[in-house]
Short mmCIF file of C-alpha atoms and ligand atoms in Angstrom, two decimals:
data_model
loop_
_atom_site.label_atom_id
_atom_site.label_comp_id
_atom_site.label_asym_id
_atom_site.label_seq_id
_atom_site.Cartn_x
_atom_site.Cartn_y
_atom_site.Cartn_z
CA MET C 37 87.23 39.89 -5.96
CA PHE C 38 90.29 39.73 -8.21
CA ASN C 39 90.00 42.27 -11.03
CA LEU C 40 88.99 40.08 -13.94
CA THR C 41 88.21 42.86 -16.34
CA ASP C 42 91.63 44.29 -17.32
CA PHE C 43 92.95 41.37 -19.27
CA SER C 44 89.90 39.21 -19.74
CA GLN C 45 89.19 40.65 -23.18
CA ARG C 46 92.80 40.24 -24.27
CA LEU C 47 92.91 36.62 -23.12
CA ALA C 48 89.42 35.38 -24.00
CA GLY C 49 89.42 32.90 -26.86
CA ARG C 50 93.23 32.67 -27.06
CA ASP C 51 95.09 29.38 -27.36
CA PHE C 52 97.66 28.52 -24.68
CA ILE C 53 100.26 26.60 -26.66
CA ALA C 54 103.54 28.35 -25.90
CA LEU C 55 104.59 30.91 -23.28
CA ALA C 56 106.27 32.80 -26.11
CA ASP C 57 102.79 33.76 -27.37
CA TYR C 58 102.07 35.73 -24.16
CA SER C 59 103.59 39.02 -23.01
CA PRO C 60 105.32 39.19 -19.61
CA GLU C 61 102.38 41.33 -18.37
CA GLU C 62 99.85 38.72 -19.47
CA LEU C 63 101.83 35.94 -17.79
CA VAL C 64 102.10 37.94 -14.57
CA TYR C 65 98.36 38.60 -14.71
CA LEU C 66 97.74 34.84 -15.00
CA LEU C 67 100.12 34.18 -12.08
CA ASP C 68 98.30 36.77 -9.95
CA LEU C 69 94.98 35.20 -10.92
CA ALA C 70 96.38 31.77 -9.98
CA ASP C 71 97.38 33.12 -6.54
CA TRP C 72 93.88 34.51 -6.07
CA LEU C 73 92.21 31.27 -7.17
CA LYS C 74 94.45 29.29 -4.81
CA ASP C 75 93.49 31.55 -1.92
CA MET C 76 89.79 31.22 -2.78
CA GLN C 77 90.05 27.43 -2.89
CA LYS C 78 91.99 27.26 0.39
CA ARG C 79 89.35 29.38 2.10
CA GLY C 80 86.54 27.25 0.70
CA LYS C 81 85.13 30.20 -1.26
CA PRO C 82 83.24 29.45 -4.47
CA HIS C 83 84.89 30.72 -7.67
CA ARG C 84 82.74 29.21 -10.37
CA LEU C 85 84.08 31.29 -13.25
CA LEU C 86 83.36 28.61 -15.87
CA GLU C 87 79.87 27.57 -14.85
CA GLY C 88 78.37 25.30 -17.51
CA LYS C 89 81.50 25.16 -19.69
CA THR C 90 83.00 21.90 -20.93
CA LEU C 91 86.71 21.18 -21.41
CA GLY C 92 87.82 18.23 -23.57
CA LEU C 93 91.10 16.61 -22.47
CA ILE C 94 92.90 14.59 -25.16
CA PHE C 95 95.76 12.40 -23.96
CA GLN C 96 98.12 10.53 -26.29
CA LYS C 97 100.64 10.07 -23.46
CA SER C 98 100.31 9.02 -19.81
CA SER C 99 99.64 11.55 -17.07
CA THR C 100 98.95 11.81 -13.36
CA ARG C 101 99.31 15.51 -12.55
CA THR C 102 98.08 17.06 -15.78
CA ARG C 103 94.98 14.92 -16.04
CA VAL C 104 93.92 15.13 -12.41
CA SER C 105 94.75 18.82 -11.95
CA PHE C 106 92.82 19.84 -15.07
CA GLU C 107 89.84 17.66 -14.14
CA ALA C 108 89.69 18.79 -10.51
CA GLY C 109 90.36 22.41 -11.46
CA MET C 110 87.61 22.44 -14.05
CA VAL C 111 85.10 21.06 -11.52
CA GLN C 112 86.12 23.72 -8.97
CA LEU C 113 85.49 26.38 -11.64
CA GLY C 114 81.96 25.05 -12.08
CA GLY C 115 82.70 23.43 -15.43
CA TYR C 116 82.83 19.88 -16.72
CA PRO C 117 86.03 18.07 -17.74
CA MET C 118 85.74 15.36 -20.39
CA PHE C 119 88.67 12.91 -20.50
CA LEU C 120 89.29 11.73 -24.06
CA SER C 121 91.88 8.98 -24.41
CA ALA C 122 93.35 9.36 -27.89
CA ASN C 123 93.20 5.58 -28.35
CA ASP C 124 89.45 5.62 -27.91
CA LEU C 125 88.86 8.58 -30.21
CA GLN C 126 88.62 8.00 -33.96
CA MET C 127 91.81 10.10 -34.05
CA GLY C 128 93.56 6.97 -32.78
CA ARG C 129 92.32 5.17 -35.92
CA GLY C 130 93.55 7.88 -38.23
CA GLU C 131 90.76 10.48 -38.35
CA PRO C 132 92.54 13.71 -39.29
CA ILE C 133 93.28 16.20 -36.54
CA ARG C 134 91.62 18.96 -38.55
CA ASP C 135 88.35 17.01 -38.60
CA THR C 136 88.59 16.24 -34.88
CA ALA C 137 89.18 19.94 -34.24
CA ARG C 138 86.09 21.06 -36.14
CA VAL C 139 83.86 18.42 -34.56
CA LEU C 140 85.00 19.06 -30.97
CA SER C 141 84.52 22.80 -31.50
CA ARG C 142 80.81 22.15 -31.91
CA TYR C 143 80.49 20.32 -28.57
CA VAL C 144 82.92 21.74 -26.04
CA ASP C 145 84.20 25.17 -25.00
CA GLY C 146 87.91 24.40 -24.83
CA VAL C 147 90.30 21.53 -25.43
CA MET C 148 93.55 20.49 -23.81
CA ILE C 149 95.84 18.12 -25.67
CA ARG C 150 98.91 16.14 -24.59
CA THR C 151 100.69 14.61 -27.55
CA PHE C 152 104.04 13.92 -29.22
CA ASN C 153 104.34 16.14 -32.28
CA HIS C 154 104.07 19.85 -31.50
CA ASP C 155 102.74 20.53 -35.01
CA ASP C 156 99.68 18.41 -34.19
CA VAL C 157 98.72 20.94 -31.50
CA LEU C 158 99.22 23.79 -33.94
CA GLU C 159 97.01 22.01 -36.48
CA LEU C 160 94.34 21.38 -33.86
CA ALA C 161 94.41 25.07 -32.95
CA GLN C 162 94.31 26.17 -36.58
CA TYR C 163 91.10 24.24 -37.24
CA ALA C 164 89.38 24.61 -33.84
CA ASP C 165 87.35 27.70 -33.03
CA ILE C 166 87.71 27.11 -29.30
CA PRO C 167 90.83 27.71 -27.15
CA VAL C 168 93.44 24.94 -27.39
CA ILE C 169 95.72 24.36 -24.39
CA ASN C 170 99.03 22.53 -24.66
CA GLY C 171 99.23 19.86 -21.94
CA LEU C 172 102.75 18.82 -23.11
CA THR C 173 104.34 18.04 -26.44
CA ASP C 174 107.81 16.74 -27.31
CA ASP C 175 108.79 20.42 -27.64
CA LEU C 176 107.08 22.31 -24.81
CA HIS C 177 105.29 22.03 -21.44
CA PRO C 178 103.95 25.54 -20.76
CA CYS C 179 101.37 24.63 -18.09
CA GLN C 180 104.10 23.07 -15.96
CA VAL C 181 106.19 26.22 -16.18
CA MET C 182 103.25 28.42 -15.13
CA ALA C 183 103.02 26.28 -11.97
CA ASP C 184 106.80 26.51 -11.57
CA LEU C 185 106.86 30.32 -11.82
CA MET C 186 103.98 30.47 -9.33
CA THR C 187 105.94 28.23 -6.95
CA ILE C 188 109.14 30.28 -7.26
CA ARG C 189 107.17 33.45 -6.48
CA GLU C 190 105.71 31.79 -3.39
CA HIS C 191 109.10 30.72 -2.07
CA ARG C 192 111.39 33.49 -3.30
CA GLY C 193 109.22 36.58 -3.71
CA GLN C 194 107.09 38.09 -6.44
CA ASN C 195 109.85 39.70 -8.47
CA LEU C 196 111.66 37.04 -10.45
CA LYS C 197 113.89 39.48 -12.34
CA GLY C 198 117.58 38.69 -11.96
CA MET C 199 117.03 35.32 -10.26
CA LYS C 200 119.30 32.53 -11.44
CA MET C 201 117.38 29.43 -12.49
CA THR C 202 119.55 26.46 -13.42
CA TYR C 203 118.13 23.42 -15.16
CA VAL C 204 120.36 20.37 -15.17
CA GLY C 205 119.95 17.46 -17.59
CA ASP C 206 118.31 16.72 -20.93
CA GLY C 207 117.55 19.71 -23.16
CA ASN C 208 113.94 18.61 -23.55
CA ASN C 209 110.42 20.09 -23.50
CA MET C 210 110.92 21.25 -19.89
CA ALA C 211 114.24 22.93 -20.71
CA HIS C 212 112.60 24.72 -23.64
CA SER C 213 109.61 25.99 -21.67
CA LEU C 214 111.73 26.97 -18.67
CA MET C 215 114.05 29.00 -20.91
CA ILE C 216 111.14 30.82 -22.46
CA GLY C 217 109.15 31.31 -19.25
CA GLY C 218 112.25 32.36 -17.30
CA ALA C 219 113.31 34.77 -20.04
CA LYS C 220 109.82 36.32 -20.06
CA MET C 221 110.23 37.02 -16.33
CA GLY C 222 113.71 38.53 -16.81
CA MET C 223 115.43 35.65 -15.05
CA ASP C 224 118.95 34.40 -15.73
CA VAL C 225 118.28 30.92 -17.06
CA VAL C 226 121.13 28.44 -17.32
CA ILE C 227 120.72 25.05 -18.99
CA ALA C 228 123.47 22.58 -18.14
CA SER C 229 123.44 19.65 -20.59
CA PRO C 230 126.09 17.54 -22.28
CA SER C 231 126.77 17.96 -25.96
CA GLY C 232 124.19 16.13 -28.04
CA TYR C 233 121.51 16.68 -25.38
CA GLN C 234 121.36 20.48 -25.36
CA PRO C 235 118.11 22.34 -26.06
CA SER C 236 117.13 22.87 -29.67
CA PRO C 237 118.70 25.93 -31.33
CA ARG C 238 115.23 27.09 -32.36
CA TYR C 239 113.95 27.45 -28.79
CA THR C 240 117.32 28.68 -27.53
CA GLN C 241 117.31 31.53 -30.06
CA MET C 242 113.68 32.29 -29.22
CA ALA C 243 114.45 32.46 -25.49
CA LYS C 244 117.53 34.61 -26.04
CA ARG C 245 115.55 37.09 -28.10
CA ILE C 246 112.96 37.32 -25.32
CA ALA C 247 115.68 37.78 -22.68
CA ASP C 248 117.20 40.62 -24.72
CA VAL C 249 113.95 42.52 -24.30
CA THR C 250 113.24 41.69 -20.64
CA GLY C 251 116.79 42.09 -19.33
CA GLY C 252 117.17 38.40 -18.50
CA SER C 253 119.69 35.98 -19.99
CA VAL C 254 119.85 32.46 -21.37
CA THR C 255 123.04 30.40 -21.17
CA ILE C 256 123.60 26.88 -22.45
CA THR C 257 126.63 25.11 -21.01
CA ASP C 258 128.09 21.69 -20.29
CA ASP C 259 129.86 23.08 -17.19
CA ILE C 260 127.52 21.90 -14.46
CA GLY C 261 129.62 23.48 -11.67
CA SER C 262 129.44 27.04 -12.97
CA ALA C 263 125.79 26.48 -13.84
CA ALA C 264 124.91 25.55 -10.26
CA ARG C 265 127.03 28.24 -8.57
CA GLU C 266 124.82 30.68 -6.63
CA ALA C 267 121.70 29.33 -8.35
CA ASP C 268 118.42 30.41 -6.73
CA VAL C 269 116.59 27.52 -8.37
CA LEU C 270 117.98 24.09 -9.28
CA TYR C 271 115.67 22.17 -11.60
CA ALA C 272 115.76 18.52 -12.72
CA ASP C 273 113.69 16.42 -15.13
CA VAL C 274 113.91 12.85 -16.38
CA TRP C 275 116.74 11.85 -18.73
CA ALA C 276 114.38 9.88 -20.98
CA SER C 277 111.05 11.56 -21.70
CA MET C 278 107.85 9.86 -22.74
CA GLY C 279 108.40 8.38 -26.18
CA GLN C 280 112.18 7.97 -25.64
CA GLU C 281 111.98 4.71 -23.69
CA GLU C 282 114.16 2.85 -26.20
CA GLU C 283 116.96 5.40 -25.82
CA ALA C 284 116.95 5.14 -22.03
CA ALA C 285 120.25 3.24 -21.66
CA ALA C 286 122.18 5.54 -23.99
CA ARG C 287 120.70 8.59 -22.28
CA MET C 288 121.59 7.27 -18.84
CA ALA C 289 125.22 6.95 -19.91
CA ALA C 290 125.38 10.37 -21.58
CA LEU C 291 123.63 12.26 -18.77
CA LYS C 292 125.05 10.47 -15.71
CA ASP C 293 127.08 13.48 -14.54
CA PHE C 294 124.11 15.82 -14.92
CA GLN C 295 122.43 14.87 -11.67
CA VAL C 296 120.97 17.17 -9.02
CA ASN C 297 122.65 15.89 -5.84
CA LYS C 298 124.07 17.16 -2.56
CA ALA C 299 127.42 18.18 -4.04
CA LEU C 300 125.66 20.35 -6.62
CA LEU C 301 123.32 21.80 -3.99
CA GLN C 302 126.34 22.98 -1.99
CA LEU C 303 127.40 25.22 -4.88
CA ALA C 304 124.00 26.91 -5.08
CA ALA C 305 122.67 29.92 -3.16
CA LYS C 306 122.04 29.27 0.55
CA ASP C 307 118.29 29.53 0.14
CA VAL C 308 118.13 27.64 -3.17
CA ILE C 309 114.94 25.77 -3.98
CA VAL C 310 115.05 22.41 -5.73
CA MET C 311 112.41 21.74 -8.35
CA HIS C 312 111.30 18.78 -10.45
CA CYS C 313 108.19 18.56 -12.60
CA LEU C 314 107.70 14.88 -11.64
CA PRO C 315 107.55 11.98 -12.17
CA ALA C 316 111.11 11.61 -10.79
CA HIS C 317 113.58 8.76 -11.14
CA ARG C 318 115.42 8.75 -7.85
CA GLY C 319 119.10 7.95 -8.24
CA GLU C 320 119.09 9.09 -11.88
CA GLU C 321 118.47 12.79 -12.55
CA ILE C 322 118.06 13.58 -8.83
CA THR C 323 119.06 11.82 -5.63
CA GLU C 324 116.48 10.61 -3.12
CA GLU C 325 118.15 12.73 -0.44
CA VAL C 326 117.76 15.97 -2.41
CA LEU C 327 114.27 15.22 -3.73
CA GLU C 328 113.04 14.54 -0.19
CA GLY C 329 115.29 17.16 1.43
CA ALA C 330 114.57 20.52 3.04
CA TYR C 331 115.21 22.56 -0.14
CA SER C 332 112.77 20.60 -2.27
CA VAL C 333 109.47 22.24 -3.28
CA VAL C 334 108.37 19.54 -5.73
CA PHE C 335 104.98 18.87 -4.16
CA ASP C 336 104.15 22.58 -4.04
CA GLN C 337 104.90 22.62 -7.76
CA ALA C 338 102.62 19.64 -8.32
CA GLU C 339 99.82 21.32 -6.34
CA ASN C 340 100.26 24.58 -8.20
CA ARG C 341 99.61 22.84 -11.51
CA MET C 342 95.94 22.97 -10.58
CA HIS C 343 95.86 26.61 -9.49
CA ALA C 344 97.92 27.86 -12.45
CA GLN C 345 95.83 25.91 -14.96
CA LYS C 346 92.62 27.20 -13.41
CA ALA C 347 93.92 30.71 -14.14
CA VAL C 348 94.70 29.75 -17.75
CA LEU C 349 91.27 28.14 -18.15
CA ALA C 350 89.47 31.11 -16.62
CA GLY C 351 91.51 33.48 -18.78
CA VAL C 352 91.02 31.85 -22.17
CA MET C 353 87.59 30.25 -21.72
N1 CP B 558 104.56 17.01 -14.56
C1 CP B 558 103.60 16.41 -15.30
O1 CP B 558 103.18 16.90 -16.36
O2 CP B 558 103.12 15.27 -14.78
P1 CP B 558 102.16 14.20 -15.47
O3 CP B 558 102.94 13.57 -16.59
O4 CP B 558 101.81 13.25 -14.40
O5 CP B 558 100.96 14.92 -16.02
N1 NVA B 559 110.20 15.65 -20.03
C1 NVA B 559 109.16 14.82 -19.45
C2 NVA B 559 108.21 15.66 -18.66
C3 NVA B 559 107.12 14.90 -17.98
C4 NVA B 559 106.17 15.78 -17.23
C5 NVA B 559 108.44 14.06 -20.55
O1 NVA B 559 108.16 14.66 -21.59
O2 NVA B 559 108.18 12.88 -20.38
#
């Protein structure tokens, strides 16, 4: 069995809100655990590490992958997932987050939340005495990036140090978490975005400081050609995230040249992998041909959401 003892004490009871809160060693441990859990599941071997535990899942935004992968993963771990639509909770009628946190802490063993304002997750965590997991905020999407790192390791080898990962498009929650996760792994992360849509200075500085320690690098540019050149990973995400629906037309105009397409792919490394967290808008941030093409690993990424999150759940709960 996978050695669960080394890190279990360091991880137990922790929140999983930002990759920046975890050391590279802890993240690698979780990725190794995710590989082991995936292998166990594929071989039909029981791995009920969370027998009898309950996970609350609060959603203030839509979801396919996050909801289903957390629910299925929790069942496979022997636990019970409880879907809590924010609209149906008293939270949706204005009950304070701090009260919700203290009440849920008395019923369940962990809570995942997907919401808009990142500070709401921090407040939930401050008042909850159970682990809080970030299932996406306007700022960050750490669970997605755990699945992404797992997928890159599967396709390009375990050592991510020195790999060039280029994200093309809006400097959003995915860009922020990729910069931080990539920097933790010592990767060379490049974010290609037009002016006005570049990642927030706060997360850029954070990622750069991490890269200084790990030997990676973080570059923000509007030169999409140099960004894509010899890239080992080309990553796309939507131009208008959840909550930005009204800005969609303006964003489409501003980001139209920041598309992952065949011309861009030709600049990348010969064995580049193309990634997208999904859902994708074909013909906008990525072409149909590239999304469905031979270099695309997007459905491996989607699958790995479940395995990576099972590792996080097993680690913190
Ligand atoms: N990638 C991702 O988080 O997908 P969902 O919005 O479907 O959960
Ligand atoms: N940036 C996207 C990611 C969806 C998984 C959003 O926030 O809507």
